[in-house]
GROMACS .gro file of C-alpha atoms in nm:
model
  124
    1GLN     CA    1   0.000   0.000   0.000
    2VAL     CA    2   0.116   0.350  -0.088
    3GLN     CA    3  -0.020   0.665   0.070
    4LEU     CA    4   0.026   1.002  -0.094
    5VAL     CA    5  -0.020   1.352   0.047
    6GLU     CA    6  -0.007   1.659  -0.175
    7SER     CA    7   0.082   2.008  -0.060
    8GLY     CA    8   0.189   2.343  -0.200
    9GLY     CA    9  -0.129   2.460  -0.367
   10GLY     CA   10  -0.270   2.805  -0.323
   11LEU     CA   11  -0.387   3.123  -0.488
   12VAL     CA   12  -0.158   3.300  -0.734
   13GLN     CA   13  -0.192   3.559  -1.004
   14ALA     CA   14  -0.157   3.473  -1.369
   15GLY     CA   15   0.209   3.449  -1.459
   16GLY     CA   16   0.309   3.336  -1.113
   17SER     CA   17   0.461   3.010  -0.998
   18LEU     CA   18   0.392   2.733  -0.750
   19ARG     CA   19   0.569   2.415  -0.655
   20LEU     CA   20   0.356   2.121  -0.552
   21SER     CA   21   0.491   1.839  -0.341
   22CYS     CA   22   0.371   1.485  -0.298
   23ALA     CA   23   0.499   1.291   0.001
   24ALA     CA   24   0.473   0.914  -0.023
   25SER     CA   25   0.471   0.646   0.242
   26GLY     CA   26   0.422   0.271   0.240
   27ARG     CA   27   0.589   0.032   0.001
   28THR     CA   28   0.904   0.130  -0.182
   29PHE     CA   29   0.844   0.463  -0.348
   30SER     CA   30   1.138   0.430  -0.584
   31ASN     CA   31   0.974   0.135  -0.759
   32CYS     CA   32   0.677   0.342  -0.873
   33GLY     CA   33   0.623   0.562  -1.170
   34MET     CA   34   0.457   0.882  -1.051
   35GLY     CA   35   0.208   1.112  -1.214
   36TRP     CA   36   0.032   1.441  -1.161
   37PHE     CA   37  -0.327   1.486  -1.272
   38ARG     CA   38  -0.575   1.768  -1.230
   39GLN     CA   39  -0.947   1.817  -1.230
   40ALA     CA   40  -1.136   2.142  -1.264
   41PRO     CA   41  -1.502   2.179  -1.163
   42GLU     CA   42  -1.736   2.011  -1.410
   43LYS     CA   43  -1.444   1.885  -1.614
   44GLU     CA   44  -1.285   1.543  -1.645
   45ARG     CA   45  -0.963   1.444  -1.481
   46GLU     CA   46  -0.668   1.544  -1.696
   47PHE     CA   47  -0.314   1.416  -1.719
   48VAL     CA   48  -0.048   1.674  -1.635
   49ALA     CA   49   0.293   1.510  -1.608
   50SER     CA   50   0.465   1.190  -1.505
   51ILE     CA   51   0.808   1.055  -1.424
   52ASN     CA   52   0.959   0.710  -1.419
   53TRP     CA   53   1.097   0.531  -1.115
   54ALA     CA   54   1.451   0.662  -1.156
   55GLY     CA   55   1.353   1.018  -1.236
   56ILE     CA   56   1.519   0.995  -1.576
   57ASN     CA   57   1.222   0.993  -1.812
   58THR     CA   58   0.935   1.238  -1.801
   59ASN     CA   59   0.612   1.292  -1.987
   60TYR     CA   60   0.399   1.606  -2.017
   61ALA     CA   61   0.065   1.704  -2.155
   62ASP     CA   62   0.110   1.945  -2.445
   63SER     CA   63  -0.051   2.237  -2.265
   64MET     CA   64   0.193   2.206  -1.975
   65LYS     CA   65   0.510   2.139  -2.169
   66GLY     CA   66   0.759   2.420  -2.127
   67ARG     CA   67   0.582   2.560  -1.821
   68PHE     CA   68   0.567   2.268  -1.580
   69ALA     CA   69   0.845   2.042  -1.461
   70ILE     CA   70   0.811   1.717  -1.270
   71SER     CA   71   1.091   1.580  -1.058
   72ARG     CA   72   1.141   1.336  -0.775
   73ASP     CA   73   1.369   1.281  -0.480
   74ASN     CA   74   1.355   0.913  -0.395
   75ALA     CA   75   1.564   0.960  -0.082
   76LYS     CA   76   1.286   1.184   0.050
   77ASN     CA   77   1.000   0.979  -0.099
   78THR     CA   78   0.875   1.296  -0.263
   79VAL     CA   79   0.771   1.400  -0.612
   80TYR     CA   80   0.740   1.763  -0.717
   81LEU     CA   81   0.559   1.963  -0.979
   82GLN     CA   82   0.708   2.302  -1.052
   83MET     CA   83   0.450   2.520  -1.224
   84ASN     CA   84   0.559   2.840  -1.395
   85ASN     CA   85   0.376   3.103  -1.595
   86LEU     CA   86   0.047   2.989  -1.451
   87LYS     CA   87  -0.273   3.069  -1.635
   88PRO     CA   88  -0.633   3.091  -1.513
   89GLU     CA   89  -0.711   2.772  -1.702
   90ASP     CA   90  -0.463   2.591  -1.476
   91THR     CA   91  -0.707   2.633  -1.188
   92ALA     CA   92  -0.793   2.287  -1.061
   93VAL     CA   93  -0.740   2.035  -0.788
   94TYR     CA   94  -0.406   1.867  -0.852
   95TYR     CA   95  -0.363   1.502  -0.763
   96CYS     CA   96  -0.052   1.295  -0.720
   97ALA     CA   97  -0.068   0.931  -0.823
   98ALA     CA   98   0.158   0.627  -0.804
   99ALA     CA   99   0.162   0.343  -1.054
  100ARG     CA  100   0.193  -0.019  -0.951
  101GLY     CA  101   0.520  -0.050  -1.139
  102ASN     CA  102   0.739   0.170  -1.351
  103TYR     CA  103   0.462   0.290  -1.578
  104TYR     CA  104   0.477   0.665  -1.632
  105GLY     CA  105   0.228   0.726  -1.910
  106GLN     CA  106  -0.102   0.909  -1.893
  107ARG     CA  107  -0.353   0.626  -1.846
  108PHE     CA  108  -0.554   0.669  -1.527
  109ALA     CA  109  -0.603   0.296  -1.483
  110ALA     CA  110  -0.228   0.237  -1.458
  111TYR     CA  111  -0.207   0.442  -1.139
  112ASP     CA  112  -0.315   0.245  -0.834
  113TYR     CA  113  -0.274   0.502  -0.558
  114TRP     CA  114  -0.400   0.858  -0.537
  115GLY     CA  115  -0.361   1.146  -0.298
  116GLN     CA  116  -0.641   1.371  -0.175
  117GLY     CA  117  -0.542   1.662  -0.396
  118THR     CA  118  -0.431   2.019  -0.346
  119GLN     CA  119  -0.617   2.321  -0.481
  120VAL     CA  120  -0.446   2.555  -0.725
  121THR     CA  121  -0.628   2.875  -0.812
  122VAL     CA  122  -0.490   3.121  -1.067
  123SER     CA  123  -0.651   3.463  -1.083
  124SER     CA  124  -0.658   3.691  -1.385
   0.00000   0.00000   0.00000
């Protein structure tokens, strides 16, 4: 079992930055591919970014590429999402997720464990 807790969300103006953190506990964190997803009100859950078990390979949704950066520190059992040049359309609850294995794609079903989410609100 893996438990995930997100933090770092908040209210920022357009063009600002935030760094989200996801602290993991339970079975070996370093064995898991990790992903960030988000969900805005009345919209479907959306893939944001992911990273493989070693932190070498990453994957981004097109709308986030160049603005967001995912990273992980396996010694601290933590994955991060650095968000720059935030836009109002980035407003959502952001969720951290862990895959069963080293999957780091964008399929929801491949991620077995989910955090409770952290709210990000970007004002105009």
